[in-house]
Amino acid sequence: MLDRIPPSSGWRQRYAHVEPLVAPSLCAIKRDQETNRASLGVFRPAEITGFRLAPAEPWPTPKAAMADQMDLLDQDLRRLEWVPLEFRYTFRCADDTCPGHDMALRDWEADESYRKFLRKYGEADVHEKLRERWYERMVTPNRAVHLFVGNIAAHPRTFMLLGLFYPERWGGSRRLFSL
């Protein structure tokens, strides 16, 4: 890490680094994967139509065993806890032929939010607090939500939702910033 970019000014400085990488749509990123073997991308969905917390599949035995391993420096690390929920977003991208998408978020921060909110609010309120944090605070008219996606070598045509980027919006309806 060479420098820290502060979130001040509604993430304008951060967006300056992301903007050159923004693809027209997830459908375009998938087409780029087929022709150029693209494995990562960022795009702004035309519309996020929903969010839900769905039951997560238990980890397969090999993944659970990896979670119990120590790091390369033989340091004892806190055991990685399985999160029983998937954070799922449904959206339509800006591609005219977009069939719509339903993707699970694979973000460490989302999993850590679950763990923290479960401790803080308990089982009764954790779903409500997660929805508030991961949907109601991010997917608002004053935010320009972008989605980071990536694939894995074993399944190059299958993209996963890796993270959300949600800077404040200034100016016009589709335009992110009026500078």
PDB file of C-alpha atoms in Angstrom:
ATOM      1  CA  MET A   1       0.000   0.000   0.000  1.00  0.00           C
ATOM      2  CA  LEU A   2       1.481   3.306  -1.048  1.00  0.00           C
ATOM      3  CA  ASP A   3      -1.186   5.725   0.044  1.00  0.00           C
ATOM      4  CA  ARG A   4      -4.657   5.956   1.546  1.00  0.00           C
ATOM      5  CA  ILE A   5      -7.445   7.655  -0.389  1.00  0.00           C
ATOM      6  CA  PRO A   6      -9.887   9.231   2.061  1.00  0.00           C
ATOM      7  CA  PRO A   7     -13.651   8.894   1.625  1.00  0.00           C
ATOM      8  CA  SER A   8     -14.088  12.668   1.868  1.00  0.00           C
ATOM      9  CA  SER A   9     -15.934  14.537  -0.880  1.00  0.00           C
ATOM     10  CA  GLY A  10     -18.247  11.579  -1.440  1.00  0.00           C
ATOM     11  CA  TRP A  11     -15.427   9.352  -2.698  1.00  0.00           C
ATOM     12  CA  ARG A  12     -14.525  11.632  -5.654  1.00  0.00           C
ATOM     13  CA  GLN A  13     -10.830  10.797  -5.336  1.00  0.00           C
ATOM     14  CA  ARG A  14     -11.584   7.097  -5.113  1.00  0.00           C
ATOM     15  CA  TYR A  15     -13.861   7.223  -8.124  1.00  0.00           C
ATOM     16  CA  ALA A  16     -11.107   8.834 -10.202  1.00  0.00           C
ATOM     17  CA  HIS A  17      -9.221   5.514  -9.887  1.00  0.00           C
ATOM     18  CA  VAL A  18     -12.262   3.334 -10.598  1.00  0.00           C
ATOM     19  CA  GLU A  19     -13.800   5.299 -13.489  1.00  0.00           C
ATOM     20  CA  PRO A  20     -11.285   4.238 -16.198  1.00  0.00           C
ATOM     21  CA  LEU A  21     -12.032   0.581 -15.397  1.00  0.00           C
ATOM     22  CA  VAL A  22     -15.839   0.769 -15.585  1.00  0.00           C
ATOM     23  CA  ALA A  23     -17.331  -1.529 -18.240  1.00  0.00           C
ATOM     24  CA  PRO A  24     -20.714  -0.834 -19.835  1.00  0.00           C
ATOM     25  CA  SER A  25     -22.377  -3.862 -18.174  1.00  0.00           C
ATOM     26  CA  LEU A  26     -21.917  -7.309 -16.654  1.00  0.00           C
ATOM     27  CA  CYS A  27     -23.079  -8.761 -19.966  1.00  0.00           C
ATOM     28  CA  ALA A  28     -20.233  -6.855 -21.686  1.00  0.00           C
ATOM     29  CA  ILE A  29     -17.724  -8.194 -19.139  1.00  0.00           C
ATOM     30  CA  LYS A  30     -18.937 -11.730 -19.838  1.00  0.00           C
ATOM     31  CA  ARG A  31     -18.551 -11.196 -23.586  1.00  0.00           C
ATOM     32  CA  ASP A  32     -15.059  -9.815 -22.937  1.00  0.00           C
ATOM     33  CA  GLN A  33     -14.250 -12.976 -20.997  1.00  0.00           C
ATOM     34  CA  GLU A  34     -15.186 -15.109 -23.993  1.00  0.00           C
ATOM     35  CA  THR A  35     -13.035 -13.118 -26.431  1.00  0.00           C
ATOM     36  CA  ASN A  36     -10.195 -11.761 -24.251  1.00  0.00           C
ATOM     37  CA  ARG A  37     -10.286 -14.032 -21.178  1.00  0.00           C
ATOM     38  CA  ALA A  38     -11.196 -11.135 -18.846  1.00  0.00           C
ATOM     39  CA  SER A  39     -11.379 -12.269 -15.242  1.00  0.00           C
ATOM     40  CA  LEU A  40     -12.212  -9.075 -13.340  1.00  0.00           C
ATOM     41  CA  GLY A  41     -14.518  -6.168 -13.996  1.00  0.00           C
ATOM     42  CA  VAL A  42     -16.496  -3.302 -12.552  1.00  0.00           C
ATOM     43  CA  PHE A  43     -19.748  -1.895 -13.909  1.00  0.00           C
ATOM     44  CA  ARG A  44     -22.705   0.177 -12.860  1.00  0.00           C
ATOM     45  CA  PRO A  45     -25.987  -1.739 -13.011  1.00  0.00           C
ATOM     46  CA  ALA A  46     -28.916   0.013 -14.679  1.00  0.00           C
ATOM     47  CA  GLU A  47     -31.132  -0.985 -11.767  1.00  0.00           C
ATOM     48  CA  ILE A  48     -30.773  -3.001  -8.576  1.00  0.00           C
ATOM     49  CA  THR A  49     -34.152  -4.659  -8.223  1.00  0.00           C
ATOM     50  CA  GLY A  50     -33.724  -6.533  -4.972  1.00  0.00           C
ATOM     51  CA  PHE A  51     -31.697  -7.767  -2.051  1.00  0.00           C
ATOM     52  CA  ARG A  52     -32.251 -10.804   0.113  1.00  0.00           C
ATOM     53  CA  LEU A  53     -30.467 -12.859   2.700  1.00  0.00           C
ATOM     54  CA  ALA A  54     -30.640 -16.510   1.681  1.00  0.00           C
ATOM     55  CA  PRO A  55     -29.439 -19.628   3.509  1.00  0.00           C
ATOM     56  CA  ALA A  56     -25.846 -20.433   2.551  1.00  0.00           C
ATOM     57  CA  GLU A  57     -24.664 -23.894   1.609  1.00  0.00           C
ATOM     58  CA  PRO A  58     -22.388 -25.419   4.262  1.00  0.00           C
ATOM     59  CA  TRP A  59     -18.707 -25.462   3.358  1.00  0.00           C
ATOM     60  CA  PRO A  60     -17.532 -28.653   1.678  1.00  0.00           C
ATOM     61  CA  THR A  61     -15.044 -30.673   3.737  1.00  0.00           C
ATOM     62  CA  PRO A  62     -11.903 -29.439   1.877  1.00  0.00           C
ATOM     63  CA  LYS A  63     -12.855 -25.780   2.373  1.00  0.00           C
ATOM     64  CA  ALA A  64     -13.642 -26.343   6.057  1.00  0.00           C
ATOM     65  CA  ALA A  65     -10.235 -28.012   6.462  1.00  0.00           C
ATOM     66  CA  MET A  66      -8.534 -24.998   4.838  1.00  0.00           C
ATOM     67  CA  ALA A  67     -10.261 -22.705   7.328  1.00  0.00           C
ATOM     68  CA  ASP A  68      -8.552 -24.640  10.146  1.00  0.00           C
ATOM     69  CA  GLN A  69      -5.037 -24.348   8.723  1.00  0.00           C
ATOM     70  CA  MET A  70      -2.390 -22.066  10.144  1.00  0.00           C
ATOM     71  CA  ASP A  71      -0.752 -19.424   7.989  1.00  0.00           C
ATOM     72  CA  LEU A  72       2.633 -19.756   6.308  1.00  0.00           C
ATOM     73  CA  LEU A  73       4.441 -18.170   9.254  1.00  0.00           C
ATOM     74  CA  ASP A  74       3.038 -20.741  11.704  1.00  0.00           C
ATOM     75  CA  GLN A  75       1.028 -18.133  13.522  1.00  0.00           C
ATOM     76  CA  ASP A  76      -2.164 -19.170  15.225  1.00  0.00           C
ATOM     77  CA  LEU A  77      -4.970 -17.316  13.529  1.00  0.00           C
ATOM     78  CA  ARG A  78      -8.531 -16.911  14.639  1.00  0.00           C
ATOM     79  CA  ARG A  79     -10.582 -19.721  13.088  1.00  0.00           C
ATOM     80  CA  LEU A  80     -12.538 -18.574  10.063  1.00  0.00           C
ATOM     81  CA  GLU A  81     -16.223 -18.952  10.824  1.00  0.00           C
ATOM     82  CA  TRP A  82     -18.729 -20.101   8.232  1.00  0.00           C
ATOM     83  CA  VAL A  83     -21.541 -17.587   7.688  1.00  0.00           C
ATOM     84  CA  PRO A  84     -24.952 -19.227   7.267  1.00  0.00           C
ATOM     85  CA  LEU A  85     -26.253 -16.474   4.957  1.00  0.00           C
ATOM     86  CA  GLU A  86     -25.676 -15.360   1.402  1.00  0.00           C
ATOM     87  CA  PHE A  87     -26.114 -11.686   0.577  1.00  0.00           C
ATOM     88  CA  ARG A  88     -27.920 -11.818  -2.802  1.00  0.00           C
ATOM     89  CA  TYR A  89     -28.534  -8.932  -5.189  1.00  0.00           C
ATOM     90  CA  THR A  90     -30.818  -8.988  -8.209  1.00  0.00           C
ATOM     91  CA  PHE A  91     -30.203  -6.421 -10.895  1.00  0.00           C
ATOM     92  CA  ARG A  92     -30.430  -5.588 -14.528  1.00  0.00           C
ATOM     93  CA  CYS A  93     -27.371  -4.246 -16.288  1.00  0.00           C
ATOM     94  CA  ALA A  94     -27.324  -1.571 -18.999  1.00  0.00           C
ATOM     95  CA  ASP A  95     -27.063  -4.099 -21.865  1.00  0.00           C
ATOM     96  CA  ASP A  96     -30.167  -4.049 -24.093  1.00  0.00           C
ATOM     97  CA  THR A  97     -30.291  -7.860 -24.130  1.00  0.00           C
ATOM     98  CA  CYS A  98     -29.668  -8.306 -20.382  1.00  0.00           C
ATOM     99  CA  PRO A  99     -31.737 -11.206 -19.022  1.00  0.00           C
ATOM    100  CA  GLY A 100     -31.274  -9.922 -15.441  1.00  0.00           C
ATOM    101  CA  HIS A 101     -28.895 -11.269 -12.834  1.00  0.00           C
ATOM    102  CA  ASP A 102     -29.104 -12.758  -9.338  1.00  0.00           C
ATOM    103  CA  MET A 103     -25.695 -12.944  -7.657  1.00  0.00           C
ATOM    104  CA  ALA A 104     -24.360 -13.738  -4.197  1.00  0.00           C
ATOM    105  CA  LEU A 105     -21.864 -11.290  -2.713  1.00  0.00           C
ATOM    106  CA  ARG A 106     -18.497 -12.900  -1.842  1.00  0.00           C
ATOM    107  CA  ASP A 107     -17.110 -10.055   0.234  1.00  0.00           C
ATOM    108  CA  TRP A 108     -15.166 -10.550   3.468  1.00  0.00           C
ATOM    109  CA  GLU A 109     -16.658  -7.316   4.789  1.00  0.00           C
ATOM    110  CA  ALA A 110     -20.211  -8.662   4.380  1.00  0.00           C
ATOM    111  CA  ASP A 111     -19.338 -11.840   6.287  1.00  0.00           C
ATOM    112  CA  GLU A 112     -17.657  -9.813   9.017  1.00  0.00           C
ATOM    113  CA  SER A 113     -20.761  -7.588   9.229  1.00  0.00           C
ATOM    114  CA  TYR A 114     -22.824 -10.691   9.905  1.00  0.00           C
ATOM    115  CA  ARG A 115     -20.501 -11.795  12.702  1.00  0.00           C
ATOM    116  CA  LYS A 116     -20.373  -8.325  14.264  1.00  0.00           C
ATOM    117  CA  PHE A 117     -24.114  -7.683  13.995  1.00  0.00           C
ATOM    118  CA  LEU A 118     -24.950 -11.121  15.383  1.00  0.00           C
ATOM    119  CA  ARG A 119     -22.884 -10.335  18.489  1.00  0.00           C
ATOM    120  CA  LYS A 120     -24.227  -6.788  18.785  1.00  0.00           C
ATOM    121  CA  TYR A 121     -27.935  -7.246  17.948  1.00  0.00           C
ATOM    122  CA  GLY A 122     -28.567 -10.969  18.385  1.00  0.00           C
ATOM    123  CA  GLU A 123     -30.324 -13.480  16.173  1.00  0.00           C
ATOM    124  CA  ALA A 124     -33.642 -11.611  16.308  1.00  0.00           C
ATOM    125  CA  ASP A 125     -32.344  -8.407  14.680  1.00  0.00           C
ATOM    126  CA  VAL A 126     -29.335  -9.477  12.620  1.00  0.00           C
ATOM    127  CA  HIS A 127     -31.264  -9.827   9.338  1.00  0.00           C
ATOM    128  CA  GLU A 128     -32.840  -6.383   9.674  1.00  0.00           C
ATOM    129  CA  LYS A 129     -29.499  -4.739  10.491  1.00  0.00           C
ATOM    130  CA  LEU A 130     -27.732  -6.474   7.591  1.00  0.00           C
ATOM    131  CA  ARG A 131     -30.454  -5.394   5.158  1.00  0.00           C
ATOM    132  CA  GLU A 132     -30.195  -1.849   6.444  1.00  0.00           C
ATOM    133  CA  ARG A 133     -26.399  -1.802   6.040  1.00  0.00           C
ATOM    134  CA  TRP A 134     -26.026  -3.709   2.758  1.00  0.00           C
ATOM    135  CA  TYR A 135     -29.086  -2.458   0.893  1.00  0.00           C
ATOM    136  CA  GLU A 136     -30.930   0.491   2.381  1.00  0.00           C
ATOM    137  CA  ARG A 137     -27.789   2.569   3.078  1.00  0.00           C
ATOM    138  CA  MET A 138     -26.068   1.711  -0.219  1.00  0.00           C
ATOM    139  CA  VAL A 139     -28.802   1.451  -2.827  1.00  0.00           C
ATOM    140  CA  THR A 140     -30.265   4.936  -2.620  1.00  0.00           C
ATOM    141  CA  PRO A 141     -30.955   7.667  -5.191  1.00  0.00           C
ATOM    142  CA  ASN A 142     -27.971   9.695  -3.947  1.00  0.00           C
ATOM    143  CA  ARG A 143     -25.502   6.806  -4.505  1.00  0.00           C
ATOM    144  CA  ALA A 144     -24.062   5.539  -7.785  1.00  0.00           C
ATOM    145  CA  VAL A 145     -23.645   1.849  -7.002  1.00  0.00           C
ATOM    146  CA  HIS A 146     -20.977  -0.025  -8.967  1.00  0.00           C
ATOM    147  CA  LEU A 147     -20.359  -3.763  -8.692  1.00  0.00           C
ATOM    148  CA  PHE A 148     -16.976  -5.493  -8.766  1.00  0.00           C
ATOM    149  CA  VAL A 149     -17.054  -8.997 -10.266  1.00  0.00           C
ATOM    150  CA  GLY A 150     -14.508 -11.723 -10.868  1.00  0.00           C
ATOM    151  CA  ASN A 151     -14.221 -15.343 -11.874  1.00  0.00           C
ATOM    152  CA  ILE A 152     -11.979 -18.259 -10.956  1.00  0.00           C
ATOM    153  CA  ALA A 153      -9.717 -20.219 -13.284  1.00  0.00           C
ATOM    154  CA  ALA A 154     -11.710 -23.452 -12.907  1.00  0.00           C
ATOM    155  CA  HIS A 155     -14.934 -21.707 -14.022  1.00  0.00           C
ATOM    156  CA  PRO A 156     -13.906 -18.727 -16.152  1.00  0.00           C
ATOM    157  CA  ARG A 157     -17.406 -18.028 -17.504  1.00  0.00           C
ATOM    158  CA  THR A 158     -18.970 -17.882 -14.043  1.00  0.00           C
ATOM    159  CA  PHE A 159     -18.605 -14.496 -12.397  1.00  0.00           C
ATOM    160  CA  MET A 160     -19.032 -13.778  -8.702  1.00  0.00           C
ATOM    161  CA  LEU A 161     -19.993 -10.515  -7.073  1.00  0.00           C
ATOM    162  CA  LEU A 162     -16.875  -9.461  -5.148  1.00  0.00           C
ATOM    163  CA  GLY A 163     -17.789  -6.056  -3.781  1.00  0.00           C
ATOM    164  CA  LEU A 164     -19.862  -2.913  -3.986  1.00  0.00           C
ATOM    165  CA  PHE A 165     -18.625   0.613  -4.592  1.00  0.00           C
ATOM    166  CA  TYR A 166     -21.221   3.268  -3.812  1.00  0.00           C
ATOM    167  CA  PRO A 167     -19.930   6.845  -4.124  1.00  0.00           C
ATOM    168  CA  GLU A 168     -22.258   9.806  -3.741  1.00  0.00           C
ATOM    169  CA  ARG A 169     -23.881  11.053  -6.910  1.00  0.00           C
ATOM    170  CA  TRP A 170     -23.669  14.706  -8.003  1.00  0.00           C
ATOM    171  CA  GLY A 171     -25.419  16.282 -10.924  1.00  0.00           C
ATOM    172  CA  GLY A 172     -27.447  14.487 -13.602  1.00  0.00           C
ATOM    173  CA  SER A 173     -29.430  11.268 -13.323  1.00  0.00           C
ATOM    174  CA  ARG A 174     -26.969   8.785 -14.905  1.00  0.00           C
ATOM    175  CA  ARG A 175     -23.909  10.977 -14.602  1.00  0.00           C
ATOM    176  CA  LEU A 176     -21.959  10.250 -11.458  1.00  0.00           C
ATOM    177  CA  PHE A 177     -20.242  13.581 -10.986  1.00  0.00           C
ATOM    178  CA  SER A 178     -20.728  17.055 -12.361  1.00  0.00           C
ATOM    179  CA  LEU A 179     -17.282  18.528 -11.931  1.00  0.00           C
TER     180      LEU A 179
END
